[in-house]
CSV table of C-alpha atoms and ligand atoms in Angstrom, one decimal:
chain,number,residue,atom,x,y,z
A,20,UNK,CA,15.8,2.8,-29.1
A,21,UNK,CA,14.1,4.3,-26.0
A,22,UNK,CA,15.3,2.8,-22.7
A,23,UNK,CA,12.8,1.2,-20.3
A,24,UNK,CA,12.2,3.3,-17.2
A,25,UNK,CA,9.9,3.7,-14.2
A,26,UNK,CA,6.4,4.9,-15.0
A,27,UNK,CA,4.9,4.8,-11.5
A,28,UNK,CA,6.4,6.1,-8.2
A,29,UNK,CA,8.8,3.7,-6.5
A,30,UNK,CA,7.1,1.9,-3.6
A,31,UNK,CA,8.4,2.5,-0.1
A,32,UNK,CA,10.9,-0.1,1.2
A,33,UNK,CA,9.7,-3.0,3.2
A,34,UNK,CA,12.1,-5.7,2.0
A,35,UNK,CA,15.8,-5.9,1.5
A,36,UNK,CA,16.9,-8.7,-0.8
A,37,UNK,CA,20.5,-10.0,-0.5
A,38,UNK,CA,22.0,-11.5,-3.6
A,39,UNK,CA,20.0,-9.9,-6.4
A,40,UNK,CA,20.1,-12.1,-9.5
A,41,UNK,CA,17.9,-13.2,-12.3
A,42,UNK,CA,16.2,-15.9,-10.2
A,43,UNK,CA,14.8,-13.6,-7.6
A,44,UNK,CA,13.8,-11.0,-10.2
A,45,UNK,CA,11.8,-13.7,-12.0
A,46,UNK,CA,10.3,-15.3,-8.9
A,47,UNK,CA,10.1,-13.6,-5.5
A,48,UNK,CA,9.9,-10.1,-6.8
A,49,UNK,CA,6.9,-11.0,-8.9
A,50,UNK,CA,5.1,-12.5,-6.0
A,51,UNK,CA,5.8,-9.4,-3.9
A,52,UNK,CA,4.6,-7.1,-6.6
A,53,UNK,CA,1.4,-9.1,-7.0
A,54,UNK,CA,0.9,-9.3,-3.2
A,55,UNK,CA,1.0,-5.5,-3.1
A,56,UNK,CA,-1.3,-5.1,-6.0
A,57,UNK,CA,-3.8,-7.5,-4.3
A,58,UNK,CA,-3.6,-6.3,-0.7
A,59,UNK,CA,-1.5,-3.2,-0.5
A,60,UNK,CA,1.3,-2.5,2.0
A,61,UNK,CA,4.8,-0.9,1.6
A,62,UNK,CA,6.9,-3.8,0.4
A,63,UNK,CA,9.2,-2.2,-2.1
A,64,UNK,CA,12.4,-4.0,-2.5
A,65,UNK,CA,16.0,-2.7,-2.0
A,66,UNK,CA,18.2,-5.2,-3.9
A,67,UNK,CA,21.7,-5.8,-2.7
A,68,UNK,CA,24.5,-7.3,-4.8
A,69,UNK,CA,27.1,-8.7,-2.5
A,70,UNK,CA,29.9,-8.8,-5.0
A,71,UNK,CA,29.8,-7.2,-8.4
A,72,UNK,CA,28.2,-4.0,-9.6
A,73,UNK,CA,26.8,-5.5,-12.8
A,74,UNK,CA,23.1,-5.7,-11.8
A,75,UNK,CA,23.1,-2.2,-10.4
A,76,UNK,CA,24.8,-0.8,-13.4
A,77,UNK,CA,22.2,-2.3,-15.7
A,78,UNK,CA,19.2,-1.6,-13.5
A,79,UNK,CA,20.0,1.9,-12.2
A,80,UNK,CA,19.5,3.7,-15.5
A,81,UNK,CA,16.0,2.0,-15.6
A,82,UNK,CA,15.2,3.1,-12.0
A,83,UNK,CA,15.3,-0.5,-10.9
A,84,UNK,CA,12.6,-1.6,-13.4
A,85,UNK,CA,13.0,-4.4,-15.9
A,86,UNK,CA,11.0,-6.8,-18.1
A,87,UNK,CA,10.1,-10.3,-17.1
A,88,UNK,CA,9.5,-12.4,-20.2
A,89,UNK,CA,7.5,-15.6,-19.8
A,90,UNK,CA,8.6,-18.2,-22.4
A,91,UNK,CA,5.7,-20.7,-22.7
A,92,UNK,CA,4.8,-23.3,-25.3
A,93,UNK,CA,2.2,-20.8,-26.7
A,94,UNK,CA,4.6,-17.9,-27.1
A,95,UNK,CA,6.1,-15.1,-25.1
A,96,UNK,CA,4.6,-12.5,-22.8
A,97,UNK,CA,6.4,-9.5,-21.4
A,98,UNK,CA,5.7,-7.8,-18.0
A,99,UNK,CA,7.2,-4.5,-16.7
A,100,UNK,CA,8.3,-5.1,-13.1
A,101,UNK,CA,8.8,-2.1,-10.9
A,102,UNK,CA,8.9,-3.4,-7.3
A,103,UNK,CA,12.6,-3.0,-7.0
A,104,UNK,CA,13.3,0.5,-5.8
A,105,UNK,CA,17.0,0.6,-5.9
A,106,UNK,CA,20.1,-1.7,-6.1
A,107,UNK,CA,23.0,-1.3,-3.7
A,108,UNK,CA,26.5,-2.9,-4.2
A,109,UNK,CA,27.7,-4.0,-0.8
A,110,UNK,CA,31.5,-3.7,-1.2
A,111,UNK,CA,31.0,-0.2,-2.5
A,112,UNK,CA,28.9,1.0,0.4
A,113,UNK,CA,28.5,-1.4,3.3
A,114,UNK,CA,27.0,1.4,5.4
A,115,UNK,CA,24.1,1.9,2.9
A,116,UNK,CA,23.3,-1.8,3.1
A,117,UNK,CA,23.3,-1.7,6.9
A,118,UNK,CA,21.1,1.4,6.8
A,119,UNK,CA,18.6,-0.4,4.5
A,120,UNK,CA,18.6,-3.4,6.8
A,121,UNK,CA,18.0,-1.2,9.8
A,122,UNK,CA,14.5,-0.3,8.5
A,123,UNK,CA,13.6,-3.6,6.7
A,124,UNK,CA,10.7,-5.7,7.9
A,125,UNK,CA,11.6,-8.7,5.8
A,126,UNK,CA,15.0,-9.7,4.4
A,127,UNK,CA,15.0,-12.3,1.6
A,128,UNK,CA,18.1,-14.0,0.2
A,129,UNK,CA,19.2,-15.8,-2.9
A,130,UNK,CA,23.0,-16.0,-2.3
A,131,UNK,CA,23.4,-19.5,-3.8
A,132,UNK,CA,24.7,-22.5,-1.8
A,133,UNK,CA,28.3,-21.2,-1.5
A,134,UNK,CA,27.0,-17.8,-0.1
A,135,UNK,CA,26.2,-19.5,3.2
A,136,UNK,CA,29.9,-20.1,3.9
A,137,UNK,CA,29.0,-23.4,5.5
A,138,UNK,CA,30.3,-27.0,5.3
A,139,UNK,CA,27.7,-28.6,3.0
A,140,UNK,CA,28.0,-32.1,4.6
A,141,UNK,CA,27.5,-30.8,8.2
A,142,UNK,CA,25.6,-27.5,7.9
A,143,UNK,CA,28.1,-25.8,10.3
A,144,UNK,CA,29.6,-22.4,9.6
A,145,UNK,CA,33.0,-22.7,7.9
A,146,UNK,CA,35.1,-20.7,10.5
A,147,UNK,CA,38.1,-21.1,8.3
A,148,UNK,CA,36.4,-19.5,5.3
A,149,UNK,CA,38.3,-16.3,4.4
A,150,UNK,CA,35.1,-14.1,4.3
A,151,UNK,CA,33.9,-15.4,7.7
A,152,UNK,CA,37.4,-14.8,9.1
A,153,UNK,CA,37.2,-11.3,7.9
A,154,UNK,CA,33.8,-10.9,9.5
A,155,UNK,CA,35.0,-12.2,12.8
A,156,UNK,CA,38.0,-9.8,12.7
A,157,UNK,CA,35.8,-6.9,11.8
A,158,UNK,CA,32.1,-7.4,12.6
A,159,UNK,CA,31.3,-3.7,12.1
A,160,UNK,CA,32.1,-3.9,8.4
A,161,UNK,CA,30.8,-7.3,7.2
A,162,UNK,CA,31.5,-8.9,3.9
A,163,UNK,CA,29.4,-12.1,4.0
A,164,UNK,CA,25.6,-12.3,3.9
A,165,UNK,CA,25.7,-14.0,7.4
A,166,UNK,CA,27.9,-11.1,8.6
A,167,UNK,CA,25.5,-8.4,7.3
A,168,UNK,CA,22.5,-10.2,8.9
A,169,UNK,CA,24.3,-10.5,12.2
A,170,UNK,CA,25.5,-6.9,12.3
A,171,UNK,CA,22.1,-5.5,11.3
A,172,UNK,CA,20.3,-7.7,13.9
A,173,UNK,CA,22.8,-6.3,16.5
A,174,UNK,CA,21.8,-2.8,15.5
A,175,UNK,CA,18.1,-3.6,15.9
A,176,UNK,CA,18.7,-5.1,19.3
A,177,UNK,CA,20.8,-2.1,20.4
A,178,UNK,CA,18.0,0.2,19.3
A,179,UNK,CA,15.4,-1.8,21.3
A,180,UNK,CA,13.7,-2.8,18.0
A,181,UNK,CA,12.4,-6.2,17.0
A,182,UNK,CA,14.3,-8.2,14.5
A,183,UNK,CA,13.3,-8.5,10.8
A,184,UNK,CA,12.2,-11.8,9.4
A,185,UNK,CA,14.9,-13.6,7.4
A,186,UNK,CA,13.6,-15.6,4.5
A,187,UNK,CA,16.0,-17.8,2.6
A,188,UNK,CA,15.1,-18.6,-1.0
A,189,UNK,CA,18.0,-20.8,-1.9
A,190,UNK,CA,17.9,-24.5,-3.0
A,191,UNK,CA,19.0,-26.0,0.3
A,192,UNK,CA,16.9,-28.2,2.5
A,193,UNK,CA,15.8,-26.5,5.8
A,194,UNK,CA,17.3,-23.3,4.4
A,195,UNK,CA,15.8,-21.2,7.1
A,196,UNK,CA,16.9,-23.5,9.9
A,197,UNK,CA,20.4,-23.7,8.3
A,198,UNK,CA,20.6,-19.9,8.1
A,199,UNK,CA,19.5,-19.4,11.6
A,200,UNK,CA,22.1,-21.8,12.8
A,201,UNK,CA,24.9,-20.0,10.8
A,202,UNK,CA,23.8,-16.6,12.1
A,203,UNK,CA,23.7,-17.9,15.7
A,204,UNK,CA,27.2,-19.4,15.3
A,205,UNK,CA,28.7,-16.1,14.0
A,206,UNK,CA,26.8,-14.0,16.5
A,207,UNK,CA,27.9,-16.4,19.3
A,208,UNK,CA,31.5,-15.9,18.3
A,209,UNK,CA,31.1,-12.1,18.4
A,210,UNK,CA,28.6,-11.6,21.3
A,211,UNK,CA,26.9,-14.5,23.0
A,212,UNK,CA,24.1,-12.2,24.3
A,213,UNK,CA,23.3,-11.2,20.8
A,214,UNK,CA,23.1,-14.9,19.8
A,215,UNK,CA,20.7,-15.5,22.7
A,216,UNK,CA,18.5,-12.5,21.6
A,217,UNK,CA,18.4,-13.7,18.0
A,218,UNK,CA,17.6,-17.2,19.1
A,219,UNK,CA,14.7,-16.0,21.2
A,220,UNK,CA,13.3,-13.2,19.0
A,221,UNK,CA,14.3,-14.0,15.4
A,222,UNK,CA,12.3,-15.7,12.7
A,223,UNK,CA,14.0,-17.6,9.9
A,224,UNK,CA,11.2,-19.4,8.0
A,225,UNK,CA,12.3,-22.1,5.5
A,226,UNK,CA,11.0,-21.9,2.0
A,227,UNK,CA,10.9,-23.9,-1.2
A,228,UNK,CA,11.3,-21.9,-4.3
A,229,UNK,CA,10.8,-23.1,-7.9
A,230,UNK,CA,10.9,-21.5,-11.3
A,231,UNK,CA,13.4,-22.3,-14.1
A,232,UNK,CA,15.2,-19.1,-15.0
A,233,UNK,CA,18.2,-19.4,-17.3
A,234,UNK,CA,20.9,-16.7,-17.3
A,235,UNK,CA,20.0,-13.8,-19.6
A,236,UNK,CA,21.9,-13.6,-22.9
A,237,UNK,CA,22.4,-10.9,-25.5
A,238,UNK,CA,19.9,-12.8,-27.7
A,239,UNK,CA,17.3,-12.4,-24.9
A,240,UNK,CA,18.0,-8.7,-24.7
A,241,UNK,CA,17.3,-8.4,-28.4
A,242,UNK,CA,14.2,-10.6,-28.2
A,243,UNK,CA,12.8,-8.4,-25.4
A,244,UNK,CA,13.4,-5.3,-27.5
A,245,UNK,CA,11.5,-6.8,-30.3
A,246,UNK,CA,8.7,-7.7,-28.0
A,247,UNK,CA,8.3,-4.4,-26.1
A,248,UNK,CA,9.9,-1.8,-28.4
A,249,UNK,CA,12.0,-0.6,-25.5
A,250,UNK,CA,15.7,-1.3,-24.7
A,251,UNK,CA,16.1,-3.2,-21.4
A,252,UNK,CA,19.7,-4.1,-20.4
A,253,UNK,CA,18.5,-6.5,-17.7
A,254,UNK,CA,15.4,-8.5,-18.7
A,255,UNK,CA,14.8,-11.9,-17.1
A,256,UNK,CA,13.5,-15.0,-19.0
A,257,UNK,CA,11.4,-17.5,-17.2
A,258,UNK,CA,9.1,-20.5,-17.7
A,259,UNK,CA,5.4,-20.2,-16.9
A,260,UNK,CA,5.5,-22.5,-13.9
A,261,UNK,CA,6.3,-21.1,-10.4
A,262,UNK,CA,5.9,-22.3,-6.8
A,263,UNK,CA,6.8,-20.8,-3.5
A,264,UNK,CA,6.1,-22.7,-0.3
A,265,UNK,CA,6.9,-20.8,2.9
A,266,UNK,CA,7.0,-21.9,6.5
A,267,UNK,CA,4.4,-19.7,8.2
A,268,UNK,CA,6.7,-18.2,10.9
A,269,UNK,CA,7.4,-14.5,10.7
A,270,UNK,CA,8.6,-12.1,13.3
A,271,UNK,CA,6.3,-9.3,12.2
A,272,UNK,CA,4.2,-8.1,9.3
A,273,UNK,CA,4.6,-9.6,5.8
A,274,UNK,CA,3.4,-9.0,2.3
A,275,UNK,CA,0.2,-11.0,1.4
A,276,UNK,CA,2.1,-13.6,-0.5
A,277,UNK,CA,-0.8,-16.0,-0.3
A,278,UNK,CA,-2.8,-13.6,-2.5
A,279,UNK,CA,-0.1,-14.1,-5.1
A,280,UNK,CA,-0.3,-17.8,-4.9
A,281,UNK,CA,2.4,-18.6,-2.4
A,282,UNK,CA,1.6,-21.5,-0.1
A,283,UNK,CA,2.1,-20.8,3.6
A,284,UNK,CA,2.4,-24.0,5.5
A,285,UNK,CA,3.5,-25.4,8.9
A,286,UNK,CA,6.2,-27.7,7.6
A,287,UNK,CA,8.0,-27.1,4.3
A,288,UNK,CA,10.2,-30.2,4.6
A,289,UNK,CA,8.2,-32.5,2.3
A,290,UNK,CA,8.0,-29.8,-0.4
A,291,UNK,CA,11.7,-29.1,-0.2
A,292,UNK,CA,12.6,-32.7,-0.4
A,293,UNK,CA,10.4,-33.3,-3.4
A,294,UNK,CA,11.7,-30.2,-5.2
A,295,UNK,CA,15.4,-30.6,-4.4
A,296,UNK,CA,15.5,-34.3,-5.2
A,297,UNK,CA,13.1,-34.5,-8.1
A,298,UNK,CA,14.0,-31.3,-9.9
A,299,UNK,CA,17.4,-30.2,-8.8
A,300,UNK,CA,18.7,-33.7,-8.4
A,301,UNK,CA,17.8,-34.6,-12.0
A,302,UNK,CA,18.8,-31.2,-13.2
A,303,UNK,CA,22.3,-31.9,-11.9
A,304,UNK,CA,22.3,-35.4,-13.3
A,305,UNK,CA,21.2,-34.1,-16.8
A,306,UNK,CA,23.7,-31.3,-16.6
A,307,UNK,CA,26.7,-33.6,-16.1
A,308,UNK,CA,25.6,-36.4,-18.4
A,309,UNK,CA,24.2,-34.0,-20.9
A,310,UNK,CA,27.3,-31.9,-21.0
A,311,UNK,CA,29.4,-34.9,-21.5
A,312,UNK,CA,27.2,-36.1,-24.4
A,313,UNK,CA,27.3,-32.7,-26.1
A,314,UNK,CA,23.9,-31.3,-25.0
A,315,UNK,CA,24.1,-27.5,-24.6
A,316,UNK,CA,20.8,-27.2,-22.8
A,317,UNK,CA,18.4,-29.3,-20.6
A,318,UNK,CA,15.9,-29.4,-23.4
A,319,UNK,CA,18.6,-30.7,-25.8
A,320,UNK,CA,19.5,-33.3,-23.1
A,321,UNK,CA,15.9,-34.6,-22.8
A,322,UNK,CA,15.5,-34.6,-26.5
A,323,UNK,CA,18.0,-37.4,-26.5
A,324,UNK,CA,16.1,-40.7,-26.1
A,325,UNK,CA,18.7,-42.4,-23.9
A,326,UNK,CA,18.8,-39.4,-21.5
A,327,UNK,CA,15.0,-39.0,-21.5
A,328,UNK,CA,14.7,-42.7,-20.5
A,329,UNK,CA,17.4,-42.2,-18.0
A,330,UNK,CA,15.7,-39.3,-16.2
A,331,UNK,CA,12.4,-41.0,-16.2
A,332,UNK,CA,14.1,-44.1,-14.6
A,333,UNK,CA,15.7,-41.9,-12.0
A,334,UNK,CA,12.3,-40.6,-10.9
A,335,UNK,CA,10.4,-43.8,-11.1
A,336,UNK,CA,13.0,-46.2,-9.6
A,337,UNK,CA,15.4,-44.3,-7.5
A,338,UNK,CA,13.9,-41.0,-6.3
A,339,UNK,CA,10.2,-41.3,-5.8
A,340,UNK,CA,10.3,-44.6,-3.9
A,341,UNK,CA,12.3,-42.9,-1.1
A,342,UNK,CA,10.2,-39.7,-1.0
A,343,UNK,CA,7.2,-38.8,1.1
A,344,UNK,CA,4.6,-36.9,-1.0
A,345,UNK,CA,3.6,-33.5,0.4
A,346,UNK,CA,-0.1,-33.2,1.3
A,347,UNK,CA,-2.2,-33.1,-1.8
A,348,UNK,CA,0.6,-33.9,-4.3
A,349,UNK,CA,0.9,-36.9,-6.6
A,350,UNK,CA,4.6,-37.6,-7.1
A,351,UNK,CA,4.3,-39.3,-10.5
A,352,UNK,CA,2.3,-36.3,-11.7
A,353,UNK,CA,4.9,-34.0,-10.4
A,354,UNK,CA,7.6,-35.9,-12.2
A,355,UNK,CA,5.6,-35.9,-15.5
A,356,UNK,CA,5.2,-32.2,-15.2
A,357,UNK,CA,8.9,-31.8,-14.6
A,358,UNK,CA,9.7,-33.7,-17.8
A,359,UNK,CA,7.4,-31.3,-19.8
A,360,UNK,CA,9.1,-28.3,-18.1
A,361,UNK,CA,12.5,-29.6,-19.1
A,362,UNK,CA,11.4,-30.3,-22.7
A,363,UNK,CA,10.2,-26.6,-23.2
A,364,UNK,CA,12.5,-25.6,-26.1
A,365,UNK,CA,12.0,-21.9,-25.5
A,366,UNK,CA,13.9,-22.2,-22.2
A,367,UNK,CA,17.6,-22.4,-23.1
A,368,UNK,CA,19.0,-23.5,-19.7
A,369,UNK,CA,22.6,-24.4,-20.3
A,370,UNK,CA,23.9,-27.6,-18.8
A,371,UNK,CA,27.1,-25.7,-18.1
A,372,UNK,CA,25.2,-23.2,-15.9
A,373,UNK,CA,23.6,-25.9,-13.8
A,374,UNK,CA,26.9,-27.9,-13.6
A,375,UNK,CA,28.4,-25.0,-11.6
A,376,UNK,CA,29.2,-25.4,-7.9
A,377,UNK,CA,28.5,-29.1,-7.8
A,378,UNK,CA,30.5,-29.6,-4.6
A,379,UNK,CA,27.9,-27.4,-2.9
A,380,UNK,CA,24.9,-29.0,-4.6
A,381,UNK,CA,25.4,-32.7,-4.6
A,382,UNK,CA,24.8,-33.5,-1.0
A,383,UNK,CA,21.2,-32.2,-0.9
A,384,UNK,CA,20.4,-33.1,-4.6
A,385,UNK,CA,21.8,-36.6,-5.0
A,386,UNK,CA,23.7,-37.9,-2.0
A,387,UNK,CA,20.7,-37.9,0.4
A,388,UNK,CA,18.7,-39.9,-2.0
A,389,UNK,CA,21.5,-42.4,-2.5
A,390,UNK,CA,21.8,-42.8,1.3
A,391,UNK,CA,18.1,-43.5,1.6
A,392,UNK,CA,18.3,-46.1,-1.2
A,393,UNK,CA,21.0,-47.8,0.8
A,394,UNK,CA,18.9,-47.8,3.9
A,395,UNK,CA,16.1,-49.4,1.9
A,396,UNK,CA,18.5,-52.1,0.7
A,397,UNK,CA,18.7,-50.8,-2.9
A,398,UNK,CA,21.7,-49.8,-5.1
A,399,UNK,CA,20.8,-46.7,-7.1
A,400,UNK,CA,22.9,-47.2,-10.3
A,401,UNK,CA,21.4,-44.2,-12.1
A,402,UNK,CA,22.3,-41.8,-9.3
A,403,UNK,CA,25.8,-43.3,-9.1
A,404,UNK,CA,26.1,-42.5,-12.8
A,405,UNK,CA,25.2,-38.9,-12.1
A,406,UNK,CA,27.9,-38.5,-9.4
A,407,UNK,CA,30.4,-40.3,-11.6
A,408,UNK,CA,29.6,-37.9,-14.5
A,409,UNK,CA,30.2,-35.0,-12.0
A,410,UNK,CA,33.6,-36.5,-11.2
A,411,UNK,CA,34.5,-36.6,-14.9
A,412,UNK,CA,33.2,-33.1,-15.5
A,413,UNK,CA,35.3,-31.7,-12.6
A,414,UNK,CA,38.4,-33.3,-14.0
A,415,UNK,CA,38.4,-30.3,-16.3
A,416,UNK,CA,38.4,-32.5,-19.4
A,417,UNK,CA,35.5,-34.1,-21.3
A,418,UNK,CA,35.6,-37.6,-22.7
A,419,UNK,CA,37.2,-36.3,-25.9
A,420,UNK,CA,40.0,-34.5,-24.0
A,421,UNK,CA,38.5,-31.0,-24.5
A,422,UNK,CA,38.9,-28.5,-21.7
A,423,UNK,CA,35.9,-27.8,-19.4
A,424,UNK,CA,35.5,-24.4,-17.7
A,425,UNK,CA,34.8,-25.8,-14.2
A,426,UNK,CA,33.3,-23.2,-11.8
A,427,UNK,CA,33.3,-24.5,-8.2
A,428,UNK,CA,34.8,-23.3,-5.0
A,429,UNK,CA,36.5,-26.7,-4.7
A,430,UNK,CA,37.6,-26.9,-8.3
A,431,UNK,CA,41.3,-27.3,-7.6
A,432,UNK,CA,40.8,-30.1,-5.1
A,433,UNK,CA,38.3,-31.9,-7.4
A,434,UNK,CA,40.7,-31.6,-10.4
A,435,UNK,CA,43.5,-32.9,-8.3
A,436,UNK,CA,41.7,-36.3,-7.8
A,437,UNK,CA,42.7,-37.1,-11.4
A,438,UNK,CA,44.4,-38.9,-13.1
A,439,UNK,CA,44.1,-42.5,-12.0
A,440,UNK,CA,42.3,-45.8,-12.2
A,441,UNK,CA,38.5,-45.5,-11.5
A,442,UNK,CA,38.8,-47.0,-8.0
A,443,UNK,CA,41.7,-44.6,-7.1
A,444,UNK,CA,39.9,-41.6,-8.4
A,445,UNK,CA,36.7,-42.5,-6.6
A,446,UNK,CA,38.6,-43.0,-3.3
A,447,UNK,CA,40.1,-39.5,-3.7
A,448,UNK,CA,36.7,-37.9,-4.3
A,449,UNK,CA,35.1,-39.8,-1.4
A,450,UNK,CA,37.9,-38.4,0.9
A,451,UNK,CA,36.5,-34.9,0.4
A,452,UNK,CA,34.6,-34.7,3.6
A,453,UNK,CA,32.8,-31.4,2.9
A,454,UNK,CA,30.9,-33.2,0.2
A,455,UNK,CA,30.7,-36.8,1.3
A,456,UNK,CA,30.9,-36.5,5.1
A,457,UNK,CA,33.4,-38.3,7.4
A,458,UNK,CA,32.5,-41.9,6.6
A,459,UNK,CA,30.9,-42.6,3.2
A,460,UNK,CA,29.2,-46.0,2.9
A,461,UNK,CA,31.6,-48.5,1.2
A,462,UNK,CA,28.8,-49.4,-1.2
A,463,UNK,CA,29.2,-45.9,-2.5
A,464,UNK,CA,32.8,-46.5,-3.5
A,465,UNK,CA,31.8,-49.6,-5.2
A,466,UNK,CA,28.9,-48.1,-7.1
A,467,UNK,CA,30.8,-45.0,-8.2
A,468,UNK,CA,33.8,-47.0,-9.4
A,469,UNK,CA,31.5,-49.1,-11.6
A,470,UNK,CA,29.7,-46.1,-12.9
A,471,UNK,CA,32.9,-44.3,-13.6
A,472,UNK,CA,34.3,-47.3,-15.4
A,473,UNK,CA,31.1,-47.5,-17.5
A,474,UNK,CA,31.2,-43.8,-18.5
A,475,UNK,CA,34.9,-43.9,-19.4
A,476,UNK,CA,34.6,-47.1,-21.5
A,477,UNK,CA,31.1,-46.7,-23.1
A,478,UNK,CA,30.3,-43.0,-23.0
A,479,UNK,CA,27.3,-41.3,-21.3
A,480,UNK,CA,24.5,-42.5,-23.5
A,481,UNK,CA,25.3,-46.2,-23.4
A,482,UNK,CA,26.2,-46.0,-19.7
A,483,UNK,CA,22.7,-44.4,-19.1
A,484,UNK,CA,21.0,-47.1,-21.1
A,485,UNK,CA,22.8,-49.8,-19.1
A,486,UNK,CA,21.4,-48.6,-15.7
A,487,UNK,CA,17.8,-48.6,-16.9
B,12,CS2,C1,19.2,-25.3,-11.2
B,12,CS2,C2,18.3,-24.4,-10.5
B,12,CS2,O1,21.1,-24.0,-11.6
B,12,CS2,C3,20.7,-24.9,-11.0
B,12,CS2,O2,21.4,-25.6,-10.2
B,12,CS2,O3,19.0,-26.7,-10.8
B,12,CS2,O4,18.6,-23.1,-10.6
B,12,CS2,C4,16.8,-24.7,-10.9
B,12,CS2,O5,16.6,-24.2,-12.2
B,12,CS2,C5,15.8,-24.0,-10.0
B,12,CS2,O6,16.0,-24.4,-8.7
B,12,CS2,C6,14.4,-24.3,-10.4
B,12,CS2,O7,13.5,-23.9,-9.4
């Protein structure tokens, strides 16, 4: 079968994207392509893989182009995306990445939570992180995203040029402010004058990104071939819904993202809170409870009446009451729409995929909401259950004793919290400061111990019914 390839000239580079994966290719890249179609400008994207060559190896023979397949309730539609001009693999050629950054006007990132090399509970740079230590020892040849940004910004300052705007597209609250702080910390360790220049001149807008994009499978590659008649080694599958809310704070020119439907606002905070807590929080809850109850995907999980009632309970009783609605948004409508998105059977988003890296995700997805329930004098038993399910999941054994392939930077420490009685296990988890902070509320220990006991004795579905 003929391989997909580029049919129009590659656009000139305006953007460097760090951490090229399926999510950005199914979200940000499409907005940029539409912004250029609507309003012009040179905003071609150089994609950078910070670790492995897989994306480059699949995309290079297709000149960076790929198919985005929308999986809606009414069927599938395919779109040929050609806004990515080339893909670089940072460890193979750090100089090429720095050269691309040297001329970028906008740098976007999807490096996942752990790519920030920070301490999730405090938001500070983890100076003991091996990659950050390497960057401190050798700032000219960076390895982390923070190291690349810092080095490239230094080159811009040295050349008397303005900085590029740095736009984080990861699921972390205040992602721009966090990233700015981390870059300033690293720059401050290397050259305090550089840190002062970045602080004065740099722009790190925060943004909220949303689209459900499961990892591409072999079956998806075959489905795309059947749809387009071309072989594409790197298609992306996505739901119809998408949203991008961006803090309107750029250091220079930008693509006309508003023309593509992005919302440019003064303050992203209420949008981020809504999305991280309503969507990602319940995604994680359904991932752990769903996995333990044998659900392979999120749509399988919500097809189960007990888990469907459980997630609706989380929204109605434990999450929405402590949220502030963004302007013009109805939170109950938002939650209803989320349920419909989760139930879309065409999207096979594995619970195992979402369960990954829980130690980096829980603070912003679940623990903040738990804390606000405490402040309001409430005891969120449904959220306790989600955290307790994560504890069981990260033991590395499910409730029937079968092994779980736990992927998490703290996997060893999490697994070492077991075995033990529920109160002991809970105490060991709560001692992990990176996740729970220095002084977790004693009510959390009590709530988690009860939830863990319920899960271990009654199983996920009964335990879920009991909290409703
Ligand atoms: C998911 C997210 O994998 C995960 O942790 O919760 O990737 C989620 O699908 C997106 O944030 C949706 O916008």
